[in-house]
């Protein structure tokens, strides 16, 4: 092939590439997954409760790990629905219809009211308000419309410091205490949203192409547990020593869930029996073997480093 | 110090040692537990279930583990009735316990032939023959026992590990007057393999290990080729007796020389394939003095890192060789 012909082929190729990329962007967000695809996922769920009693440590562990496949039989781009059956080792579900529009993520699973599901109550012992509960309702969908720009815009706008996330009526005066998102974030031990420790910087991370979102809240010493005192007739509150919640959600560019993890890690110094609680739920694309291969990589690396150092040292000794 | 002094001291020292040894011998039984003692004993029950879908090549695991640390405080000992009184503390509550520490009581109530060789045979109507469907060598150990090992070892060798022991008697379904007797010898001869006190497939040799001072007992039975899995067949209305891919039983019990339970393990591992799925179950019971020996997590990491190290060691060796 001569030089001119080569230039022609290359420019043609570039032209075609540009044409296709324009074509797909004009159609909006097209999922990378199609009817006929079978997508492998691995799901793990761990519950561990540990009890401390002097020298003694007792625990209870429940662990469920499963592979499952999503067998997509049809995709309706217009109505943003897909039909699929879920294949598990013990069962194959019937073919059902699922939504994949991005709003199901932003309206329900990543909704601000779900993320910041807090409960402030009146503490009659100290005549003040106290944080009694925080549960991170944020969850996931397996397949999603890849409208990353819209999702990030909604997330960014909803993270408003002045949003009221809970209210408490003063039992003695006609006052209602409003708890805003800003108050909550500024009064907990620490937090990270999109790996940033302040809300302004965090919001910058919701870029139009972001497909990964992460949240971390440390409420150690801030959140309380209640013990009812029958003599006094009200709850007495004591702080929980450790209360960490993390959440991570990541999709591939085409809208397939790549990784999901939610953890709750607490230590409570109950008078009779101090205890720890660990809840860890994960989903990974590629099946359970994807967890193992990642773990193997982590262990293989130090081993490799160790052996390399060993080999280099030995060689140096030999050359001396 | 001159040589004479040295000699004197060493003779003196040897004499004391000899006196002490003799005094133990005279006393015979020296239990190392007493009133006021505190012992921490871990009890762990775990189950692992694994289902492998062989068509779709996908897995399902459900694992559960319960571990309780018991804190035992010995409050009194009744030397006449051979009873030990201790408080067991766990999860914030204290329960007083009264237990026999008599080895004879242990033999009769926990180590009886019927209890240890507890088996079950069924009639397979499809093949018109008998099948072993259950065997288990577990027992509940005493936490504290009189450190007199002779009778326990004798009991194992003469009463339990006797090939002629009838472990099950099955009525012939066609001839009610006919009984099929199955002996411990039948079980051993049909087992895929067995190992007693670390001696493989040789009962007589294994029995030699039950010496008068022995306080550790180890039993393993691989019944893969003998024990069958009963699955009800609704079409035929009969039970099908299907082979296991593997069926292994392991029981270990060890005391300290002074008669405190050091370690007890009962592990049953079996797997079978049915309808293109392989089902594996492992149940494990451990009692361990002073805490569990190691965690499941550390085992897992070890399993992964070992092949990695091997692989890298081999590859670095190949690279070295090539360079030469």
Coordinates of C-alpha atoms in Angstrom, one line a residue:
Chain A
X1 CA 0.0 0.0 0.0
X2 CA 1.4 3.4 -0.9
X3 CA 1.5 6.4 1.4
X4 CA -1.6 8.1 0.0
X5 CA -3.7 5.0 0.2
X6 CA -2.6 4.6 3.8
X7 CA -3.7 8.2 4.6
X8 CA -7.0 7.5 2.9
X9 CA -7.7 4.4 4.9
X10 CA -6.8 6.1 8.2
X11 CA -8.9 9.2 7.5
X12 CA -11.8 7.0 6.4
X13 CA -11.5 5.1 9.7
X14 CA -11.4 8.3 11.8
X15 CA -14.4 9.7 9.8
X16 CA -16.4 6.5 10.5
X17 CA -15.4 6.6 14.2
X18 CA -16.6 10.2 14.4
X19 CA -19.8 9.4 12.6
X20 CA -20.6 6.6 14.9
X21 CA -19.8 8.5 18.1
X22 CA -22.0 11.4 16.9
X23 CA -24.7 9.0 16.1
X24 CA -24.8 7.4 19.5
X25 CA -24.7 10.7 21.3
X26 CA -27.6 12.1 19.3
X27 CA -29.7 9.1 20.3
X28 CA -29.0 9.8 24.0
X29 CA -27.7 7.2 26.5
X30 CA -27.6 3.8 25.0
X31 CA -27.0 0.9 27.4
X32 CA -24.1 -1.3 26.6
X33 CA -26.1 -4.4 27.5
X34 CA -28.5 -6.1 25.1
X35 CA -31.2 -8.7 24.7
X36 CA -29.4 -12.1 24.7
X37 CA -26.7 -11.0 27.2
X38 CA -26.1 -13.1 30.3
X39 CA -24.4 -11.0 32.9
X40 CA -22.6 -12.6 35.9
X41 CA -22.7 -11.1 39.4
X42 CA -21.5 -12.3 42.7
X43 CA -23.2 -11.2 45.9
X44 CA -21.8 -11.5 49.5
X45 CA -23.5 -10.8 52.7
X46 CA -21.9 -10.9 56.1
X47 CA -23.3 -10.4 59.6
X48 CA -20.9 -10.6 62.5
X49 CA -21.9 -9.9 66.1
X50 CA -19.1 -10.1 68.7
X51 CA -19.7 -10.0 72.5
X52 CA -17.1 -9.1 75.1
X53 CA -17.0 -10.3 78.6
X54 CA -13.7 -9.8 80.5
X55 CA -11.3 -12.2 78.8
X56 CA -14.0 -13.9 76.9
X57 CA -15.1 -13.1 73.3
X58 CA -18.1 -14.8 71.8
X59 CA -19.4 -14.3 68.3
X60 CA -22.1 -15.2 65.8
X61 CA -21.3 -15.1 62.1
X62 CA -23.7 -15.6 59.2
X63 CA -22.3 -15.4 55.7
X64 CA -24.1 -15.9 52.4
X65 CA -22.2 -15.8 49.1
X66 CA -23.9 -16.5 45.8
X67 CA -23.3 -16.2 42.1
X68 CA -26.2 -15.1 40.0
X69 CA -26.7 -14.5 36.3
X70 CA -29.1 -11.9 34.7
X71 CA -30.3 -13.4 31.5
X72 CA -31.7 -10.5 29.4
X73 CA -34.4 -11.7 27.0
X74 CA -35.7 -8.3 25.7
X75 CA -34.9 -4.6 26.0
X76 CA -37.5 -1.9 25.3
X77 CA -35.4 1.3 24.8
X78 CA -38.5 3.5 24.4
X79 CA -40.2 2.5 27.7
X80 CA -36.9 1.9 29.4
X81 CA -37.7 -1.6 30.5
X82 CA -36.0 -4.9 30.1
X83 CA -37.2 -8.5 30.6
X84 CA -34.9 -11.0 32.3
X85 CA -34.7 -14.1 34.4
X86 CA -32.4 -14.4 37.3
X87 CA -30.4 -17.7 37.3
X88 CA -29.2 -18.8 40.8
X89 CA -27.6 -22.2 41.7
X90 CA -30.9 -23.3 43.3
X91 CA -33.4 -21.6 41.1
X92 CA -34.2 -19.9 37.8
X93 CA -36.8 -17.1 38.2
X94 CA -39.5 -16.6 35.6
X95 CA -39.0 -13.8 33.1
X96 CA -40.0 -10.5 34.7
X97 CA -40.0 -6.9 33.5
X98 CA -37.7 -4.4 35.2
X99 CA -37.3 -0.7 34.8
X100 CA -33.9 0.7 34.0
X101 CA -34.6 4.5 33.7
X102 CA -32.1 6.6 35.7
X103 CA -34.9 8.1 37.9
X104 CA -35.3 4.8 39.8
X105 CA -31.8 5.4 41.1
X106 CA -32.2 9.1 41.9
X107 CA -35.8 8.9 43.1
X108 CA -35.5 5.9 45.4
X109 CA -32.1 4.3 45.8
X110 CA -30.0 7.5 45.9
X111 CA -32.7 9.8 47.2
X112 CA -31.5 12.3 49.8
X113 CA -34.3 11.3 52.2
X114 CA -33.1 7.7 52.0
X115 CA -29.4 8.6 52.3
X116 CA -29.9 10.8 55.3
X117 CA -32.6 8.8 57.2
X118 CA -31.9 10.3 60.6
X119 CA -33.9 10.3 63.8
X120 CA -33.4 13.1 66.4
X121 CA -35.4 12.7 69.6
X122 CA -35.9 14.6 72.9
X123 CA -33.6 13.6 75.7
X124 CA -35.6 14.2 78.9
X125 CA -32.6 13.5 81.2
X126 CA -30.6 16.4 79.8
X127 CA -33.5 18.4 78.3
X128 CA -32.0 18.5 74.8
X129 CA -32.2 16.8 71.5
X130 CA -30.1 13.8 70.7
X131 CA -29.4 11.7 67.6
X132 CA -30.9 8.3 68.1
X133 CA -30.8 6.7 64.7
X134 CA -29.2 6.9 61.3
X135 CA -29.7 4.4 58.6
X136 CA -28.3 4.7 55.2
X137 CA -31.1 3.6 52.9
X138 CA -29.0 4.0 49.7
X139 CA -29.1 0.9 47.6
X140 CA -28.6 -0.2 43.9
X141 CA -30.1 -1.4 40.7
X142 CA -28.2 -3.9 38.5
X143 CA -28.8 -2.4 35.1
X144 CA -29.3 1.3 34.5
X145 CA -29.8 3.8 31.8
X146 CA -26.4 5.4 31.5
X147 CA -27.6 9.0 31.9
X148 CA -24.6 9.9 34.0
X149 CA -25.0 13.7 33.4
X150 CA -28.6 13.7 34.7
X151 CA -27.9 11.5 37.7
X152 CA -24.9 13.6 38.8
X153 CA -26.9 16.9 38.3
X154 CA -29.7 15.6 40.5
X155 CA -27.3 14.3 43.2
X156 CA -25.3 17.5 43.2
X157 CA -28.5 19.7 43.5
X158 CA -30.0 17.6 46.2
X159 CA -27.0 17.9 48.5
X160 CA -28.2 21.2 49.8
X161 CA -27.1 22.3 53.3
X162 CA -30.4 23.9 54.2
X163 CA -32.5 20.8 53.4
X164 CA -34.4 19.8 56.5
X165 CA -33.9 16.1 57.2
X166 CA -35.7 15.8 60.6
X167 CA -37.7 17.9 63.1
X168 CA -38.3 17.6 66.8
X169 CA -41.0 19.3 68.8
X170 CA -39.9 20.7 72.2
X171 CA -42.1 19.0 74.7
X172 CA -42.2 22.0 77.0
X173 CA -42.4 25.0 74.6
X174 CA -44.1 25.6 71.3
X175 CA -40.8 25.3 69.4
X176 CA -39.9 22.9 66.6
X177 CA -36.3 22.2 66.1
X178 CA -35.3 21.7 62.5
X179 CA -32.3 19.6 61.7
X180 CA -30.8 20.5 58.3
X181 CA -28.3 18.4 56.3
X182 CA -25.7 21.1 57.0
X183 CA -26.3 20.7 60.8
X184 CA -26.1 17.0 60.6
X185 CA -22.8 17.0 58.6
X186 CA -21.2 19.6 60.8
X187 CA -22.1 17.8 64.0
X188 CA -21.0 14.3 63.3
X189 CA -17.5 13.0 64.0
X190 CA -16.5 13.0 60.3
X191 CA -17.8 12.3 56.9
X192 CA -16.6 11.8 53.3
X193 CA -18.8 12.3 50.3
X194 CA -17.2 11.3 47.0
X195 CA -14.0 11.0 49.1
X196 CA -14.1 14.7 50.1
X197 CA -14.4 15.9 53.6
X198 CA -16.4 19.0 52.9
X199 CA -19.7 19.4 51.0
X200 CA -18.6 22.1 48.6
X201 CA -15.6 20.0 47.3
X202 CA -17.7 16.9 47.4
X203 CA -20.3 18.4 45.1
X204 CA -17.6 19.2 42.5
X205 CA -17.0 15.5 42.2
X206 CA -20.4 14.8 40.8
X207 CA -19.0 15.4 37.3
X208 CA -21.2 14.7 34.2
X209 CA -19.2 11.5 33.5
X210 CA -19.0 10.2 37.1
X211 CA -20.1 6.6 37.4
X212 CA -18.9 6.0 40.9
X213 CA -20.4 7.4 44.1
X214 CA -19.2 6.9 47.6
X215 CA -20.3 8.0 51.1
X216 CA -18.7 7.5 54.5
X217 CA -20.2 8.6 57.8
X218 CA -18.5 8.4 61.2
X219 CA -21.1 9.0 64.0
X220 CA -19.0 7.5 66.8
X221 CA -19.9 9.1 70.1
X222 CA -22.6 11.2 68.4
X223 CA -25.3 8.6 67.8
X224 CA -27.0 7.1 71.0
X225 CA -28.7 4.0 72.1
X226 CA -31.7 4.2 74.4
X227 CA -32.5 2.3 77.6
X228 CA -35.9 2.7 79.1
X229 CA -35.9 3.7 82.7
X230 CA -39.2 2.5 84.2
X231 CA -38.7 4.6 87.4
X232 CA -38.2 7.8 85.5
X233 CA -40.6 6.9 82.8
X234 CA -38.3 7.9 79.9
X235 CA -35.4 6.7 77.8
X236 CA -31.9 7.3 79.0
X237 CA -29.4 7.8 76.2
X238 CA -25.8 6.7 76.0
X239 CA -23.4 7.4 73.1
X240 CA -22.4 4.5 70.9
X241 CA -18.5 4.3 70.9
X242 CA -18.1 3.4 67.2
X243 CA -20.6 3.8 64.4
X244 CA -19.2 3.8 60.9
X245 CA -21.3 3.5 57.7
X246 CA -19.9 3.3 54.2
X247 CA -21.5 3.1 50.8
X248 CA -20.1 2.6 47.4
X249 CA -21.8 2.3 44.0
X250 CA -20.0 2.0 40.7
X251 CA -21.3 1.3 37.2
X252 CA -19.4 0.6 34.0
X253 CA -20.0 3.3 31.3
X254 CA -22.7 1.3 29.7
X255 CA -24.9 1.1 32.8
X256 CA -24.0 -2.4 34.3
X257 CA -23.4 -2.5 38.0
X258 CA -19.7 -2.9 38.5
X259 CA -19.5 -2.8 42.3
X260 CA -21.8 -2.2 45.3
X261 CA -20.9 -2.2 48.9
X262 CA -22.6 -1.1 52.1
X263 CA -21.0 -1.6 55.5
X264 CA -22.1 -0.9 59.1
X265 CA -19.5 -1.2 61.7
X266 CA -20.4 -0.5 65.3
X267 CA -19.1 -1.0 68.9
X268 CA -21.5 -0.4 71.7
X269 CA -20.4 -0.4 75.4
X270 CA -23.6 -1.9 76.8
X271 CA -23.4 -2.2 80.6
X272 CA -24.1 -5.9 80.7
X273 CA -22.4 -7.1 77.5
X274 CA -20.4 -4.7 75.2
X275 CA -20.8 -5.8 71.6
X276 CA -19.6 -5.1 68.1
X277 CA -21.8 -5.4 65.0
X278 CA -20.5 -5.7 61.5
X279 CA -22.8 -5.8 58.4
X280 CA -21.2 -6.0 55.0
X281 CA -23.1 -6.4 51.7
X282 CA -21.4 -6.5 48.4
X283 CA -22.2 -7.2 44.7
X284 CA -19.5 -7.5 42.1
X285 CA -19.7 -7.8 38.3
X286 CA -18.1 -11.1 37.1
X287 CA -19.3 -13.4 39.9
X288 CA -17.8 -14.5 43.1
X289 CA -14.6 -15.4 41.4
X290 CA -14.1 -11.7 40.8
X291 CA -13.8 -11.2 44.6
X292 CA -11.3 -14.0 44.9
X293 CA -9.2 -12.8 42.0
X294 CA -9.0 -9.3 43.6
X295 CA -8.1 -10.8 46.9
X296 CA -5.4 -13.0 45.2
X297 CA -4.0 -9.9 43.6
X298 CA -3.7 -8.2 46.9
X299 CA -1.9 -11.2 48.4
X300 CA 0.2 -11.9 45.4
X301 CA 1.6 -8.4 45.3
X302 CA 3.4 -8.4 48.6
X303 CA 4.6 -12.0 47.9
X304 CA 6.0 -10.8 44.6
X305 CA 7.7 -7.8 46.2
X306 CA 9.2 -10.0 48.9
X307 CA 10.5 -12.6 46.4
X308 CA 11.9 -9.8 44.1
X309 CA 13.8 -8.3 47.0
X310 CA 15.0 -11.7 48.0
X311 CA 16.2 -12.5 44.4
X312 CA 17.9 -9.1 44.0
X313 CA 19.7 -9.4 47.4
X314 CA 20.8 -12.9 46.5
X315 CA 22.1 -11.8 43.2
X316 CA 24.0 -8.9 44.8
X317 CA 25.6 -11.3 47.2
X318 CA 26.6 -13.6 44.4
X319 CA 28.2 -10.8 42.4
X320 CA 30.3 -9.6 45.4
Chain B
X1 CA 32.7 -23.1 92.4
X2 CA 35.0 -26.1 92.6
X3 CA 34.2 -29.4 91.0
X4 CA 33.2 -31.1 94.2
X5 CA 30.7 -28.4 94.9
X6 CA 29.3 -28.7 91.4
X7 CA 29.0 -32.5 91.8
X8 CA 27.3 -32.0 95.2
X9 CA 24.7 -29.6 93.8
X10 CA 24.0 -31.7 90.7
X11 CA 23.5 -34.8 92.9
X12 CA 21.3 -32.8 95.3
X13 CA 19.3 -31.5 92.4
X14 CA 18.9 -35.0 90.9
X15 CA 17.8 -36.4 94.3
X16 CA 15.1 -33.7 94.6
X17 CA 13.9 -34.4 91.1
X18 CA 13.8 -38.2 91.8
X19 CA 11.8 -37.6 95.0
X20 CA 9.3 -35.4 93.2
X21 CA 8.9 -38.0 90.4
X22 CA 8.4 -40.8 92.9
X23 CA 5.9 -38.8 95.0
X24 CA 3.8 -38.2 91.8
X25 CA 4.0 -41.9 91.1
X26 CA 2.9 -42.8 94.6
X27 CA 0.0 -40.4 94.5
X28 CA -0.8 -41.9 91.0
X29 CA -3.5 -39.4 90.0
X30 CA -2.7 -35.7 90.0
X31 CA -5.4 -33.6 88.6
X32 CA -4.2 -30.1 87.9
X33 CA -7.6 -28.4 88.5
X34 CA -8.7 -27.4 91.9
X35 CA -11.2 -25.2 93.8
X36 CA -10.7 -21.5 92.9
X37 CA -9.3 -22.3 89.4
X38 CA -10.5 -20.3 86.4
X39 CA -10.6 -21.8 82.9
X40 CA -11.6 -20.2 79.6
X41 CA -13.1 -22.7 77.2
X42 CA -14.2 -21.8 73.7
X43 CA -17.0 -23.7 72.1
X44 CA -17.5 -23.3 68.4
X45 CA -20.2 -24.7 66.1
X46 CA -19.9 -24.0 62.4
X47 CA -21.6 -25.2 59.2
X48 CA -20.5 -24.6 55.7
X49 CA -22.9 -25.4 52.8
X50 CA -21.9 -25.1 49.2
X51 CA -24.0 -25.8 46.2
X52 CA -22.3 -25.9 42.8
X53 CA -24.6 -25.6 39.8
X54 CA -22.7 -27.7 37.3
X55 CA -24.7 -26.6 34.3
X56 CA -24.3 -22.9 34.8
X57 CA -21.0 -23.1 36.7
X58 CA -22.2 -20.9 39.5
X59 CA -21.8 -21.3 43.3
X60 CA -23.8 -20.7 46.4
X61 CA -22.3 -20.7 49.9
X62 CA -24.0 -20.3 53.3
X63 CA -21.7 -20.4 56.2
X64 CA -22.6 -19.9 59.8
X65 CA -20.5 -20.0 63.0
X66 CA -21.3 -19.6 66.6
X67 CA -18.5 -19.2 69.1
X68 CA -19.1 -18.9 72.8
X69 CA -16.3 -18.3 75.3
X70 CA -17.3 -20.0 78.6
X71 CA -15.5 -18.9 81.7
X72 CA -15.5 -21.7 84.3
X73 CA -14.8 -21.1 87.9
X74 CA -14.4 -24.2 90.1
X75 CA -16.3 -23.6 93.3
X76 CA -16.1 -26.9 95.1
X77 CA -15.1 -30.5 94.6
X78 CA -16.8 -33.6 96.2
X79 CA -14.1 -36.2 96.4
X80 CA -16.4 -38.9 97.7
X81 CA -19.0 -38.7 94.9
X82 CA -16.4 -37.5 92.4
X83 CA -18.4 -34.4 91.6
X84 CA -17.1 -31.0 90.5
X85 CA -19.1 -27.8 91.0
X86 CA -18.3 -24.9 88.8
X87 CA -19.9 -21.7 87.6
X88 CA -20.1 -21.3 83.8
X89 CA -20.3 -17.7 82.7
X90 CA -21.3 -16.8 79.2
X91 CA -23.0 -13.8 77.5
X92 CA -23.6 -12.1 80.8
X93 CA -25.2 -15.0 82.7
X94 CA -23.8 -17.4 85.2
X95 CA -25.0 -21.0 85.4
X96 CA -23.9 -23.3 88.2
X97 CA -22.9 -26.7 87.0
X98 CA -22.5 -30.0 88.8
X99 CA -20.6 -32.7 86.8
X100 CA -19.0 -36.0 87.5
X101 CA -15.3 -36.0 87.0
X102 CA -15.1 -39.8 87.4
X103 CA -13.5 -41.5 84.3
X104 CA -15.8 -44.5 85.0
X105 CA -18.9 -42.3 84.7
X106 CA -17.4 -40.8 81.5
X107 CA -17.0 -44.3 80.1
X108 CA -20.5 -45.5 80.9
X109 CA -22.4 -42.4 80.0
X110 CA -20.5 -40.8 77.2
X111 CA -18.1 -43.3 75.7
X112 CA -20.4 -46.3 75.6
X113 CA -20.1 -48.6 72.6
X114 CA -23.7 -47.8 71.6
X115 CA -23.0 -44.1 71.7
X116 CA -19.7 -44.1 69.8
X117 CA -20.6 -46.7 67.2
X118 CA -24.1 -45.4 66.7
X119 CA -25.1 -46.4 63.1
X120 CA -28.1 -47.0 61.0
X121 CA -28.7 -49.5 58.2
X122 CA -31.7 -49.5 55.8
X123 CA -33.1 -52.0 53.3
X124 CA -32.7 -50.9 49.7
X125 CA -35.8 -52.3 47.9
X126 CA -34.5 -51.3 44.5
X127 CA -31.4 -53.5 44.9
X128 CA -32.7 -55.8 47.6
X129 CA -29.8 -55.3 49.9
X130 CA -28.9 -53.5 53.1
X131 CA -27.2 -50.1 53.1
X132 CA -25.4 -48.1 55.7
X133 CA -27.1 -44.7 55.9
X134 CA -25.7 -43.2 59.1
X135 CA -22.6 -43.4 61.3
X136 CA -21.1 -40.9 63.7
X137 CA -18.3 -41.2 66.2
X138 CA -19.1 -38.1 68.3
X139 CA -19.4 -37.8 72.0
X140 CA -19.7 -35.0 74.6
X141 CA -16.5 -34.7 76.5
X142 CA -16.2 -33.8 80.2
X143 CA -14.5 -30.5 80.8
X144 CA -12.7 -31.7 84.0
X145 CA -11.8 -35.3 84.6
X146 CA -9.7 -37.2 87.1
X147 CA -6.3 -37.7 85.4
X148 CA -6.5 -41.5 85.4
X149 CA -6.2 -42.5 81.8
X150 CA -5.8 -46.2 82.2
X151 CA -9.4 -47.2 82.3
X152 CA -10.4 -44.9 79.3
X153 CA -7.6 -46.4 77.1
X154 CA -8.6 -49.9 78.2
X155 CA -12.2 -49.2 77.4
X156 CA -11.3 -48.0 73.9
X157 CA -9.1 -51.0 73.1
X158 CA -11.2 -53.8 74.7
X159 CA -14.8 -52.6 74.4
X160 CA -15.1 -50.0 71.7
X161 CA -12.6 -50.9 69.0
X162 CA -13.7 -54.5 68.8
X163 CA -14.4 -55.8 65.3
X164 CA -17.1 -58.2 66.6
X165 CA -19.2 -55.4 68.1
X166 CA -22.6 -55.5 66.5
X167 CA -23.3 -51.9 65.5
X168 CA -26.8 -52.5 63.9
X169 CA -29.3 -55.3 63.6
X170 CA -31.6 -55.1 60.6
X171 CA -34.7 -57.3 60.1
X172 CA -34.9 -58.9 56.7
X173 CA -38.1 -57.4 55.1
X174 CA -39.0 -60.8 53.5
X175 CA -38.1 -63.1 56.3
X176 CA -39.0 -61.6 59.8
X177 CA -37.1 -64.3 61.6
X178 CA -33.9 -63.4 59.8
X179 CA -31.7 -60.6 61.3
X180 CA -28.8 -59.1 59.4
X181 CA -26.2 -58.2 62.0
X182 CA -23.6 -55.6 61.1
X183 CA -20.3 -55.5 63.0
X184 CA -17.7 -52.8 63.5
X185 CA -15.5 -55.0 61.5
X186 CA -17.9 -54.9 58.6
X187 CA -17.8 -51.1 58.8
X188 CA -14.0 -51.0 58.9
X189 CA -13.5 -53.5 56.0
X190 CA -16.0 -51.7 53.8
X191 CA -14.8 -48.2 54.6
X192 CA -12.8 -46.4 51.9
X193 CA -10.1 -45.9 54.6
X194 CA -9.8 -45.2 58.3
X195 CA -7.2 -43.9 60.6
X196 CA -7.1 -44.4 64.4
X197 CA -4.5 -42.6 66.5
X198 CA -2.7 -41.7 63.2
X199 CA -2.4 -45.4 62.1
X200 CA -4.0 -46.0 58.8
X201 CA -6.2 -49.0 58.1
X202 CA -4.7 -51.2 60.8
X203 CA -6.8 -51.6 63.9
X204 CA -4.4 -53.9 65.8
X205 CA -1.5 -51.5 65.3
X206 CA -3.6 -48.5 66.2
X207 CA -4.6 -50.2 69.5
X208 CA -1.0 -50.2 70.6
X209 CA -1.2 -46.4 70.8
X210 CA -3.7 -46.5 73.6
X211 CA -1.1 -46.7 76.3
X212 CA -1.9 -46.2 80.0
X213 CA -0.8 -42.6 80.0
X214 CA -2.3 -41.6 76.7
X215 CA -4.7 -38.7 76.9
X216 CA -5.3 -37.9 73.3
X217 CA -7.5 -39.9 71.0
X218 CA -7.9 -39.4 67.2
X219 CA -10.3 -41.2 64.9
X220 CA -11.0 -40.7 61.2
X221 CA -13.4 -42.6 59.0
X222 CA -13.7 -42.2 55.2
X223 CA -17.0 -43.9 54.4
X224 CA -17.3 -42.5 50.8
X225 CA -17.7 -46.0 49.2
X226 CA -19.9 -47.5 51.9
X227 CA -22.4 -45.0 53.4
X228 CA -25.3 -44.0 51.1
X229 CA -27.5 -41.0 50.8
X230 CA -31.3 -41.6 51.3
X231 CA -33.4 -39.6 48.8
X232 CA -37.1 -40.2 48.6
X233 CA -38.3 -40.9 45.1
X234 CA -41.9 -39.8 44.8
X235 CA -42.4 -41.7 41.5
X236 CA -41.5 -45.1 42.9
X237 CA -42.6 -44.3 46.5
X238 CA -39.3 -45.8 47.6
X239 CA -36.0 -44.4 48.9
X240 CA -33.2 -44.3 46.5
X241 CA -29.8 -44.9 48.1
X242 CA -27.3 -42.9 46.2
X243 CA -23.5 -42.8 46.6
X244 CA -21.8 -39.8 48.1
X245 CA -18.9 -38.1 46.3
X246 CA -17.2 -38.1 49.7
X247 CA -18.2 -38.8 53.3
X248 CA -15.6 -38.2 56.0
X249 CA -15.9 -38.2 59.8
X250 CA -13.2 -36.9 62.2
X251 CA -13.2 -37.0 66.0
X252 CA -10.4 -35.9 68.2
X253 CA -10.2 -35.4 72.0
X254 CA -7.3 -34.3 74.0
X255 CA -6.9 -33.6 77.7
X256 CA -4.0 -31.9 79.6
X257 CA -2.0 -34.4 81.6
X258 CA -3.9 -33.1 84.7
X259 CA -7.3 -33.7 83.3
X260 CA -8.6 -30.5 81.8
X261 CA -10.1 -30.7 78.3
X262 CA -7.6 -29.2 75.9
X263 CA -9.2 -29.9 72.5
X264 CA -12.2 -31.7 71.1
X265 CA -13.2 -31.8 67.5
X266 CA -16.0 -33.5 65.6
X267 CA -16.1 -32.8 61.9
X268 CA -18.4 -34.3 59.3
X269 CA -17.8 -33.5 55.7
X270 CA -19.9 -34.9 52.9
X271 CA -20.8 -34.1 49.3
X272 CA -23.1 -35.6 46.8
X273 CA -24.2 -34.8 43.2
X274 CA -27.9 -34.7 42.4
X275 CA -29.7 -33.1 39.4
X276 CA -26.6 -31.5 38.1
X277 CA -25.8 -29.8 41.4
X278 CA -23.1 -30.8 43.8
X279 CA -24.0 -30.3 47.5
X280 CA -21.2 -30.1 50.0
X281 CA -21.7 -29.7 53.8
X282 CA -19.2 -29.4 56.5
X283 CA -20.3 -29.3 60.1
X284 CA -17.7 -28.8 62.8
X285 CA -17.8 -28.7 66.6
X286 CA -14.8 -27.6 68.5
X287 CA -14.1 -27.2 72.2
X288 CA -10.8 -25.6 72.9
X289 CA -9.0 -24.5 76.1
X290 CA -8.0 -20.9 76.2
X291 CA -9.7 -19.9 72.9
X292 CA -10.0 -21.2 69.3
X293 CA -6.7 -22.2 67.8
X294 CA -7.0 -20.1 64.6
X295 CA -9.5 -18.2 62.6
X296 CA -11.2 -19.2 59.4
X297 CA -10.0 -16.0 57.8
X298 CA -6.4 -16.7 58.4
X299 CA -6.8 -20.1 56.9
X300 CA -8.3 -18.6 53.8
X301 CA -5.5 -16.0 53.3
X302 CA -2.9 -18.7 53.8
X303 CA -4.5 -20.9 51.1
X304 CA -4.3 -18.1 48.6
X305 CA -0.9 -16.8 49.4
X306 CA 0.8 -20.2 49.3
X307 CA 0.2 -20.9 45.6
X308 CA 1.2 -17.3 44.9
X309 CA 4.5 -17.7 46.6
X310 CA 5.0 -21.1 44.9
X311 CA 4.3 -19.6 41.5
X312 CA 6.6 -16.7 42.1
X313 CA 9.3 -18.8 43.5
X314 CA 9.2 -21.1 40.5
X315 CA 9.1 -18.3 38.0
X316 CA 12.0 -16.5 39.6
X317 CA 13.9 -19.8 39.5
X318 CA 13.2 -20.2 35.8
X319 CA 14.3 -16.6 35.1
X320 CA 17.5 -17.3 37.0
X321 CA 18.2 -20.5 35.0
X322 CA 17.5 -18.7 31.7
X323 CA 20.0 -16.0 32.6
X324 CA 22.7 -18.5 33.2

